[in-house]
Short mmCIF file of N, CA and C and ligand atoms in Angstrom, two decimals:
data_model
loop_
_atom_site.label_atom_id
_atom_site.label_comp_id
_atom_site.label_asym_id
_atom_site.label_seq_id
_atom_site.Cartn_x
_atom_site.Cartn_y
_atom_site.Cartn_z
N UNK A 1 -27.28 11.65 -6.43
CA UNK A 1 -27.73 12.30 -7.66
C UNK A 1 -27.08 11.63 -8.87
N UNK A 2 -27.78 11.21 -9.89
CA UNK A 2 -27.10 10.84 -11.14
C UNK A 2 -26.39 11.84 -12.04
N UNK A 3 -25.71 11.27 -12.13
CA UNK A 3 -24.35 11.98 -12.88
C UNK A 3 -25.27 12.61 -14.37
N UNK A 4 -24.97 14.07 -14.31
CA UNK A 4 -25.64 14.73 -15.49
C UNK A 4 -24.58 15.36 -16.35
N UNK A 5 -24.47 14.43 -17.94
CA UNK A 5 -23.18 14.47 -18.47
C UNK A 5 -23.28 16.12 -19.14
N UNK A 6 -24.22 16.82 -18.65
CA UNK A 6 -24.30 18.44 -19.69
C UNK A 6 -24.04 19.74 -18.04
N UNK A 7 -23.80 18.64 -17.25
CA UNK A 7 -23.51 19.33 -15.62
C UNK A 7 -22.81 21.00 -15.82
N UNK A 8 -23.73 21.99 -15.09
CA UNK A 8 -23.10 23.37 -15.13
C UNK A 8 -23.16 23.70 -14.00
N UNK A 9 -23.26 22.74 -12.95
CA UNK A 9 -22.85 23.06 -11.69
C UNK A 9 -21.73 24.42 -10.99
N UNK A 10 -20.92 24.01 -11.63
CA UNK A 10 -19.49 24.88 -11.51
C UNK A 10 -18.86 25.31 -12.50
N UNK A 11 -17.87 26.48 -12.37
CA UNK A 11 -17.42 26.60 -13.18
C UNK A 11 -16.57 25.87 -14.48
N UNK A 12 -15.98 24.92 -14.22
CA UNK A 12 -15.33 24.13 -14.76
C UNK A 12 -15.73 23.50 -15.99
N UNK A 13 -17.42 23.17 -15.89
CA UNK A 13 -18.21 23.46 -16.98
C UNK A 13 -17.92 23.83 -17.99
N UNK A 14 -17.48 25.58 -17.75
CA UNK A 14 -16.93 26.38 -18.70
C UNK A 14 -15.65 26.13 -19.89
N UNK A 15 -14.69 25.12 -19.27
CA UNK A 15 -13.49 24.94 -19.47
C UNK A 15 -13.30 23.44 -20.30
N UNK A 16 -14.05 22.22 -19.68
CA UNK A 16 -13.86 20.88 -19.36
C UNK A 16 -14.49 20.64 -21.28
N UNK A 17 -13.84 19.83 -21.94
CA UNK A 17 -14.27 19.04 -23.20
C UNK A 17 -15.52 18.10 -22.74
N UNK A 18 -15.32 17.15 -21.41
CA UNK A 18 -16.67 16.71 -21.50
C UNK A 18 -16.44 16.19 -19.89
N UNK A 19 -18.01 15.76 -19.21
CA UNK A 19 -18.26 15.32 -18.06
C UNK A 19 -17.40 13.63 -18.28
N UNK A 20 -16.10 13.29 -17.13
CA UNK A 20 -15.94 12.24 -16.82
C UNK A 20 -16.51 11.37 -16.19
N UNK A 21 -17.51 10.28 -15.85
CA UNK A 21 -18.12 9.35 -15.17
C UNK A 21 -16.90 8.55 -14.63
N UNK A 22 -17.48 7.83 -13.52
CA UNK A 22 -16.87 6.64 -13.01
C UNK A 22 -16.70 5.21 -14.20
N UNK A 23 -15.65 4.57 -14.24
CA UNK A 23 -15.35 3.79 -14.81
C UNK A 23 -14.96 2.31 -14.54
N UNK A 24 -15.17 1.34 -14.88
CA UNK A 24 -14.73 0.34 -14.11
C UNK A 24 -16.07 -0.62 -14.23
N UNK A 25 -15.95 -1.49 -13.34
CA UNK A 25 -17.31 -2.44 -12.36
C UNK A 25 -17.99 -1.41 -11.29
N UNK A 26 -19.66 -0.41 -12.37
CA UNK A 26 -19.74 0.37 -11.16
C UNK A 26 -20.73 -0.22 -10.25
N UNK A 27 -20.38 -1.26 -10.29
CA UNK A 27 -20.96 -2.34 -9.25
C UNK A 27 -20.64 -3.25 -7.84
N UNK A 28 -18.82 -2.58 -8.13
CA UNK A 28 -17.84 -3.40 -7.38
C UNK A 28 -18.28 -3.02 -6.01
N UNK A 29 -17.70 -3.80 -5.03
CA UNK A 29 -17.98 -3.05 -3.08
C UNK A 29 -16.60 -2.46 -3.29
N UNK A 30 -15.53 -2.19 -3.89
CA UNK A 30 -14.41 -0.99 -3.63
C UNK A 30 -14.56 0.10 -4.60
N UNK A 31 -14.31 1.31 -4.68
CA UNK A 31 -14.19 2.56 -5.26
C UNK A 31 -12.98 2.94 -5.24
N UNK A 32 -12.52 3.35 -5.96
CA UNK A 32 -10.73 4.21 -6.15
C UNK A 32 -11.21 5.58 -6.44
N UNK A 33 -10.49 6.80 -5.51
CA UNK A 33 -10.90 7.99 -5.99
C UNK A 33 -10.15 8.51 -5.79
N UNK A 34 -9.89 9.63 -7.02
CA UNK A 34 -8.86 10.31 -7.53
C UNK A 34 -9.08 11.80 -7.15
N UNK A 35 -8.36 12.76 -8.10
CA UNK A 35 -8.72 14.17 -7.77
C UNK A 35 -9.45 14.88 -8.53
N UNK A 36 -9.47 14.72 -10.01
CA UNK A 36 -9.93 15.22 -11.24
C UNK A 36 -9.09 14.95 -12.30
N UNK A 37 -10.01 14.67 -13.23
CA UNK A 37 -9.74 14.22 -14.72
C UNK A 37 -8.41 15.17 -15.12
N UNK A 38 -7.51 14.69 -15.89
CA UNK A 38 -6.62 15.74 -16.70
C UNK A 38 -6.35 15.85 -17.82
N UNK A 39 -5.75 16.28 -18.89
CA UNK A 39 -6.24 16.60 -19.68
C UNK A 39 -6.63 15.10 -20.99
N UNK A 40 -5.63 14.17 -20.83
CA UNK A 40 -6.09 12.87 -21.38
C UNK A 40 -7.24 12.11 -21.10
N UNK A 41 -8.16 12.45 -19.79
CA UNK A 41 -8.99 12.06 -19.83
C UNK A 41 -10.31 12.76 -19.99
N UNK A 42 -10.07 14.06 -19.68
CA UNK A 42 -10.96 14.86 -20.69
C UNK A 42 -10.68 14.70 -22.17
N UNK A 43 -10.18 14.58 -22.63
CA UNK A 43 -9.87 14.20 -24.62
C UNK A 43 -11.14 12.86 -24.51
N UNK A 44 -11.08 11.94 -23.96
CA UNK A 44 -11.33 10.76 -23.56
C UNK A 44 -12.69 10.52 -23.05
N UNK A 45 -12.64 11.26 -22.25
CA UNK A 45 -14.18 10.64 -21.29
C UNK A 45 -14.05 9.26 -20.33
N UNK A 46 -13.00 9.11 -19.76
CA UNK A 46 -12.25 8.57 -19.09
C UNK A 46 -11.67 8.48 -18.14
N UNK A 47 -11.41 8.20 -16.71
CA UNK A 47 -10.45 8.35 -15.90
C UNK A 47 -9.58 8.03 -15.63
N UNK A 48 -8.44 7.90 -15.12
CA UNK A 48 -6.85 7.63 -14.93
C UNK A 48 -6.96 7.02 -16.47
N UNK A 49 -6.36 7.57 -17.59
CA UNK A 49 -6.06 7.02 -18.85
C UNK A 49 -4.67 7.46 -18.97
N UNK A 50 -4.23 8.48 -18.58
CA UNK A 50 -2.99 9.18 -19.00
C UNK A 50 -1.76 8.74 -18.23
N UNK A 51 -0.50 9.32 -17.76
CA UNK A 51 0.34 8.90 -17.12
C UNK A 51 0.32 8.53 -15.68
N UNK A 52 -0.57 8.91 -14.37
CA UNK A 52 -0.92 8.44 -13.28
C UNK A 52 -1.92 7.45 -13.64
N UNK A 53 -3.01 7.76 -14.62
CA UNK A 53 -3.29 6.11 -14.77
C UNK A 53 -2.55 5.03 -15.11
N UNK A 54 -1.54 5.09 -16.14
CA UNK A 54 -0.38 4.05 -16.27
C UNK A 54 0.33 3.43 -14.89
N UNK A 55 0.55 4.30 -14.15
CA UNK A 55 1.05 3.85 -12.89
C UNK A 55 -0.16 3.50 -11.94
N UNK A 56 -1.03 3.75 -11.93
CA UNK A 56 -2.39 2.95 -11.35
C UNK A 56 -2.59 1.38 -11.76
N UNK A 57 -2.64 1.47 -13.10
CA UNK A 57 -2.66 0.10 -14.08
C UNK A 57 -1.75 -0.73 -13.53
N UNK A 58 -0.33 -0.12 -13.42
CA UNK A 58 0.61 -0.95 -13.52
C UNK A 58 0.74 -1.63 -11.70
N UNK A 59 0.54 -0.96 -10.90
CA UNK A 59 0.60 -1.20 -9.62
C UNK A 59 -0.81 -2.10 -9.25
N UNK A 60 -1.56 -1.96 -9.90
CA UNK A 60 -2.64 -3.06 -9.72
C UNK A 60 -2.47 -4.67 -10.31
N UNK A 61 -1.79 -4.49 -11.54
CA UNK A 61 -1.34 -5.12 -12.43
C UNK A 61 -0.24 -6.00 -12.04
N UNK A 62 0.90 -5.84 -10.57
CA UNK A 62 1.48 -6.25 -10.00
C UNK A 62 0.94 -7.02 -8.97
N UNK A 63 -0.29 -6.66 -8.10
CA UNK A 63 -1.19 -6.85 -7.27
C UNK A 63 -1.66 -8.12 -7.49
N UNK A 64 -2.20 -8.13 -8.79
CA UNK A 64 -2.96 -8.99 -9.38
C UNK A 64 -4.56 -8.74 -9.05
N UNK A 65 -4.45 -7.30 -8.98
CA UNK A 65 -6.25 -6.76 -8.61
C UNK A 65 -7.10 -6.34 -10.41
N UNK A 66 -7.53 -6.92 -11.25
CA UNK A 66 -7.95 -6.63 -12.12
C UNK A 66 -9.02 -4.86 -12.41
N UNK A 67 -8.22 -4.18 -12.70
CA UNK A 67 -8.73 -2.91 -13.16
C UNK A 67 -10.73 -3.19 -13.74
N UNK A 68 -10.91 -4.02 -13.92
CA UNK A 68 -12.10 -4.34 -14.22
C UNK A 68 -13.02 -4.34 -13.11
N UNK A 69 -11.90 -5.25 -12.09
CA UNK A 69 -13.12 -5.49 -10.92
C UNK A 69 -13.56 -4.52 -10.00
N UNK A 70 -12.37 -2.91 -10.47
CA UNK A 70 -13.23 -2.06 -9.19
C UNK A 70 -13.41 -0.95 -10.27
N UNK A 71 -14.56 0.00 -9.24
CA UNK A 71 -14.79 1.29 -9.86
C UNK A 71 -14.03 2.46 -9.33
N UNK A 72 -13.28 3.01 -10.46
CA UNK A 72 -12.40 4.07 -10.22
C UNK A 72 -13.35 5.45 -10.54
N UNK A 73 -12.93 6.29 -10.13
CA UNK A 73 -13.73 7.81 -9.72
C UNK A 73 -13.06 8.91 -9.53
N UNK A 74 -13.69 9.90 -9.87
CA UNK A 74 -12.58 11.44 -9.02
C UNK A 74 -13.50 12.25 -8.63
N UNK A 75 -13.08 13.08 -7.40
CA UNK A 75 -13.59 13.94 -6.82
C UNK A 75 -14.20 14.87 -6.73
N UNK A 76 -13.74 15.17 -8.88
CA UNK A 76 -14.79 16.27 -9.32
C UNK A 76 -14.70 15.52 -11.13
N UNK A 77 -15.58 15.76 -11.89
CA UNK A 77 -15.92 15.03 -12.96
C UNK A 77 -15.63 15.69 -14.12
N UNK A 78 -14.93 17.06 -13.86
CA UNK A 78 -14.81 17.68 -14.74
C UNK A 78 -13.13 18.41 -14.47
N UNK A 79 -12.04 18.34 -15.56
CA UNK A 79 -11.06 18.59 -15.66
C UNK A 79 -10.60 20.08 -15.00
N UNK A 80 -10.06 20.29 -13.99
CA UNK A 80 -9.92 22.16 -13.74
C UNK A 80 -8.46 22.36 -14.94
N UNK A 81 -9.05 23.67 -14.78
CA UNK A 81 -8.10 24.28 -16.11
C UNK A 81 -6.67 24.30 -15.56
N UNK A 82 -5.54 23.88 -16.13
CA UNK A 82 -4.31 24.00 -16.15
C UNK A 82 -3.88 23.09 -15.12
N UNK A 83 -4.88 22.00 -14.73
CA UNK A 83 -4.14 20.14 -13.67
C UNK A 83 -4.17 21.04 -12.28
N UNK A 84 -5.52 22.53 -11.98
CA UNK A 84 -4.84 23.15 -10.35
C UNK A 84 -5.63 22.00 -9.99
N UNK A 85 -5.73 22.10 -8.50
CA UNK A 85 -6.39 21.76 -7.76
C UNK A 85 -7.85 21.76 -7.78
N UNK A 86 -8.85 21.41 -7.72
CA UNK A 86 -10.13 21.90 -7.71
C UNK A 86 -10.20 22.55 -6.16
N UNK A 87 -11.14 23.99 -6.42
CA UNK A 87 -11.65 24.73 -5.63
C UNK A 87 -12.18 24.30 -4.49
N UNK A 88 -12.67 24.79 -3.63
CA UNK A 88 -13.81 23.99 -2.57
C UNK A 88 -15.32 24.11 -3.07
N UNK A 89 -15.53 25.14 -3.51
CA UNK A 89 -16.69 25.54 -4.47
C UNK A 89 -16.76 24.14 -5.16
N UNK A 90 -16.02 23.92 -5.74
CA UNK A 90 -16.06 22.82 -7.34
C UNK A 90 -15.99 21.34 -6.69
N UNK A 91 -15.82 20.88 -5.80
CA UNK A 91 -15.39 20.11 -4.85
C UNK A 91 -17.09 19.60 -4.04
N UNK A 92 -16.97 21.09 -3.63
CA UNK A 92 -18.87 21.25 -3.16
C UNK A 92 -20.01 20.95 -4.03
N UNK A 93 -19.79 21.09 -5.49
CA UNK A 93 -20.57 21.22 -6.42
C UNK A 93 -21.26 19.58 -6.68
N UNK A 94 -19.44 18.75 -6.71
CA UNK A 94 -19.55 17.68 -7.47
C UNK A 94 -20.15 16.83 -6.23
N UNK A 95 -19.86 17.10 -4.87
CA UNK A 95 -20.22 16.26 -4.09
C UNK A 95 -21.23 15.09 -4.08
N UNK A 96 -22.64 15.51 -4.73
CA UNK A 96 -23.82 14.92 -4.58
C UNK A 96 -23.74 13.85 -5.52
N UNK A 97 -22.90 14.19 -7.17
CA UNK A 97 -22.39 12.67 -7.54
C UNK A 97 -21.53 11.91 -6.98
N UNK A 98 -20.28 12.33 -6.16
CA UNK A 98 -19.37 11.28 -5.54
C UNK A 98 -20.00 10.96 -4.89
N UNK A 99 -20.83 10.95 -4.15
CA UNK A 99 -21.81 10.41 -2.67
C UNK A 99 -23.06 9.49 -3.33
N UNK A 100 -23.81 9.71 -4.32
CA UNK A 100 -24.36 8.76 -4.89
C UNK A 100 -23.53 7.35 -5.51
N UNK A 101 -22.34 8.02 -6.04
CA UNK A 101 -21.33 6.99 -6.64
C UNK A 101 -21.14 5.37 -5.20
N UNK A 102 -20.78 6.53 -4.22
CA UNK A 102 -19.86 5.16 -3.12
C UNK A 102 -21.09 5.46 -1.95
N UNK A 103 -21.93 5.23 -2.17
CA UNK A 103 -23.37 5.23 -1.09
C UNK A 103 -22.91 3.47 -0.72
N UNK A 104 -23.13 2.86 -2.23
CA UNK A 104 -23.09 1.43 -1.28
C UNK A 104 -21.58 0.95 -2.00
N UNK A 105 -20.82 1.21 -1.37
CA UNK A 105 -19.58 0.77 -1.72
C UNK A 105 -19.07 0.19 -0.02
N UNK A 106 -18.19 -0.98 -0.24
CA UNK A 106 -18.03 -1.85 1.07
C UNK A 106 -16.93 -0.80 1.42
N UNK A 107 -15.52 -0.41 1.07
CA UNK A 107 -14.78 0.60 0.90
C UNK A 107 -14.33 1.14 -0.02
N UNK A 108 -14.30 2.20 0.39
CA UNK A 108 -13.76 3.76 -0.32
C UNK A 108 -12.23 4.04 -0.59
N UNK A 109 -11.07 4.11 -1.72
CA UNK A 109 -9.62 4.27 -1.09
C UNK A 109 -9.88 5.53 -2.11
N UNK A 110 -9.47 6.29 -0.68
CA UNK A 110 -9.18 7.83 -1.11
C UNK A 110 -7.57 7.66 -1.55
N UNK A 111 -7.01 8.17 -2.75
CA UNK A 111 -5.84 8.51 -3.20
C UNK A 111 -4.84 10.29 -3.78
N UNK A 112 -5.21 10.16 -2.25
CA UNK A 112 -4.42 11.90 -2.44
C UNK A 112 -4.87 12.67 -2.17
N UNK A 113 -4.43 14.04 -1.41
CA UNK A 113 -4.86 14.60 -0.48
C UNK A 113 -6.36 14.97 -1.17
N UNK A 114 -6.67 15.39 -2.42
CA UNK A 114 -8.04 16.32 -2.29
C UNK A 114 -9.52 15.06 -1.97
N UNK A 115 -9.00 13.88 -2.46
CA UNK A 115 -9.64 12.97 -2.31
C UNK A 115 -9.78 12.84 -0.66
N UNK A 116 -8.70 12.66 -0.04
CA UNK A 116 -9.01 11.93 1.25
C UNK A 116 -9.42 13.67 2.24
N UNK A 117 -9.10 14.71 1.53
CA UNK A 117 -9.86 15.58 2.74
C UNK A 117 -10.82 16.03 2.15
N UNK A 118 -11.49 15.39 0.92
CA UNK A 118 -12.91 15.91 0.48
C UNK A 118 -13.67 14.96 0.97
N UNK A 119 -13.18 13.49 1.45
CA UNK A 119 -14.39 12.62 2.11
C UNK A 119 -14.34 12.95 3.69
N UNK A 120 -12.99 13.59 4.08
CA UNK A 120 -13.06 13.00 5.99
C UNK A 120 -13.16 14.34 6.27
N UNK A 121 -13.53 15.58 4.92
CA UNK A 121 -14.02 16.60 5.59
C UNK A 121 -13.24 17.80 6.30
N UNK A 122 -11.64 17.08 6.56
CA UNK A 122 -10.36 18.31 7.43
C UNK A 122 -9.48 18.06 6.83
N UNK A 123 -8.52 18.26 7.26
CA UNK A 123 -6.83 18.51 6.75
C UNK A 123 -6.40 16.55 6.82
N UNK A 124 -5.93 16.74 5.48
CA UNK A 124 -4.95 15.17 5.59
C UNK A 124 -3.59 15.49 5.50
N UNK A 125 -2.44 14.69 6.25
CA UNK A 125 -1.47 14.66 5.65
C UNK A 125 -1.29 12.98 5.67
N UNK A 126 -1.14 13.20 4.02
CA UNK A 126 -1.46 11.78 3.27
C UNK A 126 -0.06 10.78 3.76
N UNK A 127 1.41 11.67 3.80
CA UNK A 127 2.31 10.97 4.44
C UNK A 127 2.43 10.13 5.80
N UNK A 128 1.37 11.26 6.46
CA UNK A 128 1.42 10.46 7.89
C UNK A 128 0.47 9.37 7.86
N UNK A 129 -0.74 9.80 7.22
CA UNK A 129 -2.20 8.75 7.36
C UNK A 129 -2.11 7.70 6.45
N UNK A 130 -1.43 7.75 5.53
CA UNK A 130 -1.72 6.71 4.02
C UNK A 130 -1.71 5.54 5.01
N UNK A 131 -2.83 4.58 4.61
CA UNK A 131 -2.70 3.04 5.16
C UNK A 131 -3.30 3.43 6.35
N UNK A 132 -4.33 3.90 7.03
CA UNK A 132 -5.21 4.07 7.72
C UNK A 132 -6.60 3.96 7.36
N UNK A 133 -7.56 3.68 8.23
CA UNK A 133 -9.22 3.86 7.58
C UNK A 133 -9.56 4.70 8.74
N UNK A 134 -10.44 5.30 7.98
CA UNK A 134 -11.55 6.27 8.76
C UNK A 134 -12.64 5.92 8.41
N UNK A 135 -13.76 6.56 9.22
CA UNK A 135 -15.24 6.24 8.59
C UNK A 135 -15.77 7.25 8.74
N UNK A 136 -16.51 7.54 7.65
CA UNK A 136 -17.59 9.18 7.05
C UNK A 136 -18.98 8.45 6.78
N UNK A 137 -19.93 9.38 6.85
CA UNK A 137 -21.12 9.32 6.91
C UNK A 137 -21.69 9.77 5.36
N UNK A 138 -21.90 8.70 4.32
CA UNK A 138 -22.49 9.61 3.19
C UNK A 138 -23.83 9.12 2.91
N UNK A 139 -24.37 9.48 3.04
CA UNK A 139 -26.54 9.61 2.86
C UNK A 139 -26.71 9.36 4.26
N UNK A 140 -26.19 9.38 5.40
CA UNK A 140 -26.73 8.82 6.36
C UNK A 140 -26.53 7.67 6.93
N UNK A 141 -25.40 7.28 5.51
CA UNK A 141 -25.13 5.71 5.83
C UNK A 141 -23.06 5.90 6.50
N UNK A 142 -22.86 4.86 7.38
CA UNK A 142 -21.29 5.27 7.75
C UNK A 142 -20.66 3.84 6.95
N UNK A 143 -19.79 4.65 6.12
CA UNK A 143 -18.90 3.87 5.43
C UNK A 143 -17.43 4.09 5.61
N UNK A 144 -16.35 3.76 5.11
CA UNK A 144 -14.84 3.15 5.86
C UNK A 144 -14.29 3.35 4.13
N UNK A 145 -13.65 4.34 4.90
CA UNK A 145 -12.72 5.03 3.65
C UNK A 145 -11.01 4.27 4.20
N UNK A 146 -9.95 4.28 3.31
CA UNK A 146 -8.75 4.25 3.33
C UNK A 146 -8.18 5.49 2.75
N UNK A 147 -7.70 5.65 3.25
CA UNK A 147 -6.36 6.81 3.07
C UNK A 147 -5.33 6.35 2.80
N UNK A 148 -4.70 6.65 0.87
CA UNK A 148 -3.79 6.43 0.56
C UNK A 148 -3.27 7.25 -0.28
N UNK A 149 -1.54 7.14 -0.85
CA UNK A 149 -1.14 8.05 -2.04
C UNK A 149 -1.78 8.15 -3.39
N UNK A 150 -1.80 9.45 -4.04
CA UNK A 150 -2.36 9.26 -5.33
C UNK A 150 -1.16 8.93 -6.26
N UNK A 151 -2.04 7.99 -7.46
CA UNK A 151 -0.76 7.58 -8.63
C UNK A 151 0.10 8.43 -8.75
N UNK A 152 -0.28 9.71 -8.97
CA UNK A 152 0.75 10.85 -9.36
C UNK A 152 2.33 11.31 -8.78
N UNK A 153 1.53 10.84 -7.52
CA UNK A 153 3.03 10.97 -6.77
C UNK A 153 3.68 9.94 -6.40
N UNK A 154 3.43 8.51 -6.70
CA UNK A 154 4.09 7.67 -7.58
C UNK A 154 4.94 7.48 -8.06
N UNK A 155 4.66 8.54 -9.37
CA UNK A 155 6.07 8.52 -10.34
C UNK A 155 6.85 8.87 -9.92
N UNK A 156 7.54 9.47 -9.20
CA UNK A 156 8.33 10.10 -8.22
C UNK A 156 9.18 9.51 -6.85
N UNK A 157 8.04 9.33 -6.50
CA UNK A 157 8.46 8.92 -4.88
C UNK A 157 7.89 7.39 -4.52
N UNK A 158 9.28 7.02 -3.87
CA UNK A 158 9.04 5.51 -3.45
C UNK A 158 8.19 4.96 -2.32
N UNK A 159 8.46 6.02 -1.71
CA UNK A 159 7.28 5.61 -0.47
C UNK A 159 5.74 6.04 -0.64
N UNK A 160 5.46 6.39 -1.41
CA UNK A 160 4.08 6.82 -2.12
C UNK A 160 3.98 5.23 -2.96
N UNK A 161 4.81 4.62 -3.83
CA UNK A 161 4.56 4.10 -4.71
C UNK A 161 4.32 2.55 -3.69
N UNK A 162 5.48 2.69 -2.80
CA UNK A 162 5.45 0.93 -1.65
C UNK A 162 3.54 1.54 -0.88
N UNK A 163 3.56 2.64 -0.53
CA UNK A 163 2.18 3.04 0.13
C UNK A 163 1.06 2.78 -0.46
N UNK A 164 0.68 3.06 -1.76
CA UNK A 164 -0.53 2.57 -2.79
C UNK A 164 -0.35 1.34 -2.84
N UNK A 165 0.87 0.88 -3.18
CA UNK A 165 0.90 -1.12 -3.02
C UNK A 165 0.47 -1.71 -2.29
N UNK A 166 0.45 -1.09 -1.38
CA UNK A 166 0.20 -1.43 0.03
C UNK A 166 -1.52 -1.49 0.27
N UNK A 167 -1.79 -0.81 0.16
CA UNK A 167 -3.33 -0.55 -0.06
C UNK A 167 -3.78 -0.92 -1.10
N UNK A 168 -3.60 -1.42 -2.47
CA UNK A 168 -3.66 -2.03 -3.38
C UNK A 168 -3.90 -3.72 -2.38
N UNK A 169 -2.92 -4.22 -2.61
CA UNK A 169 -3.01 -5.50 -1.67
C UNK A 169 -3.66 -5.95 -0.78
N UNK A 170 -4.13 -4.97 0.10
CA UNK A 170 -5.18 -4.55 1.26
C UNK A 170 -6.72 -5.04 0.93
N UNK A 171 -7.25 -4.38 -0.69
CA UNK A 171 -8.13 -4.41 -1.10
C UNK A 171 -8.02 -6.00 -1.56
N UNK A 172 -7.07 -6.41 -2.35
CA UNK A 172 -7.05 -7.29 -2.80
C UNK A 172 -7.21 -8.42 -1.86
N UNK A 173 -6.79 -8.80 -1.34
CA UNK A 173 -6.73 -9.69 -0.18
C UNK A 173 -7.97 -9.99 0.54
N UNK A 174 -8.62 -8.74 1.02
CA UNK A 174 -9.90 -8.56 1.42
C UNK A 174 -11.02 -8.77 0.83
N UNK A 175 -11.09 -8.18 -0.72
CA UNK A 175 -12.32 -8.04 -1.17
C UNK A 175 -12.55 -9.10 -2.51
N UNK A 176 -11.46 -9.32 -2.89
CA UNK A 176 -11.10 -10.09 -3.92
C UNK A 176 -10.57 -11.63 -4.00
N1 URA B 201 -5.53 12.23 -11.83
C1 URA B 201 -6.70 12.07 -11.19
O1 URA B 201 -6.84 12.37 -10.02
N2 URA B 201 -7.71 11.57 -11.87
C2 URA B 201 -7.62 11.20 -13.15
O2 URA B 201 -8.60 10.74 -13.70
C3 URA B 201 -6.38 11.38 -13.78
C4 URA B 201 -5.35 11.89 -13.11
#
């Protein structure tokens, strides 16, 4: 489904300054997907712009994977109020654009839990799985997701931050 920037799908609707789109090369064979916009990139119309995007930037930027060459995404397109989690409802809502988004994408890197258990469908624990692929079925078609940390937890933690590098490089190496 094409992304409908006046979307009242869900509640969030209610809340969100404006619909975030995918950003990037939305042409690339990799996708980066996040959890939902926050509040800098709702101001924006933008994704990862704010402080987990800085650490996205910057860890790619080490890589030597140009932020240009892939399309980055989140899981729901519209900011939930106060950085929670998005719902399963809201999650459910947005589905039919994330699935049009990475229909033909070569791989998928899920980054953080709502991402990687909104594509594989069950429970992730992103510590144990990060740096694994799975493969999900979206239109009918089976595509090969990675499971990795999101920027956010990053700032923080080192083995999140060596883990996205890691998969950063992965892509790079491979697709680039
Ligand atoms: N966190 C996300 O998951 N997505 C963004 O766009 C920004 C922060």
């Amino acid at each position: 489904m094409e992304i409908d920037l006046q979307c009242s799908r869900c509640r969030l609707s209610e809340t969100r300054i404006q619909v975030v789109p995918p950003s990037g090369d939305l042409r690339s064979p990799v996708a980066f997907v996040g959890e939902g916009p926050g509040e800098k990139e709702d101001q924006k119309g933008m994704p990862f712009i704010g402080r987990a995007g800085k650490m996205l930037d910057r860890l790619l930027r080490e890589e030597g994977l140009a932020r240009e060459r892939i399309m980055i995404t989140n899981t729901v397109k519209c900011r939930p109020p106060e950085n929670r989690r998005p719902l399963p409802d809201e999650t459910c809502a947005c589905f039919p654009y994330l699935e049009q988004e990475l229909v033909d994408k070569l791989l998928i890197v899920a980054m953080g839990r709502t991402a990687c258990e909104n594509l594989l469908g069950r429970a992730v624990k992103v510590g144990q799985e990060a740096n694994t692929m799975a493969s999900v079925q979206l239109m009918g078609r089976e595509k090969t997701v990675l499971l990795t940390y999101h920027p956010s937890a990053c700032l923080y933690n080192l083995k999140a931050r060596e883990g996205l590098q890691a998969s950063i490089r992965l892509v790079r190496e491979r697709f680039f």
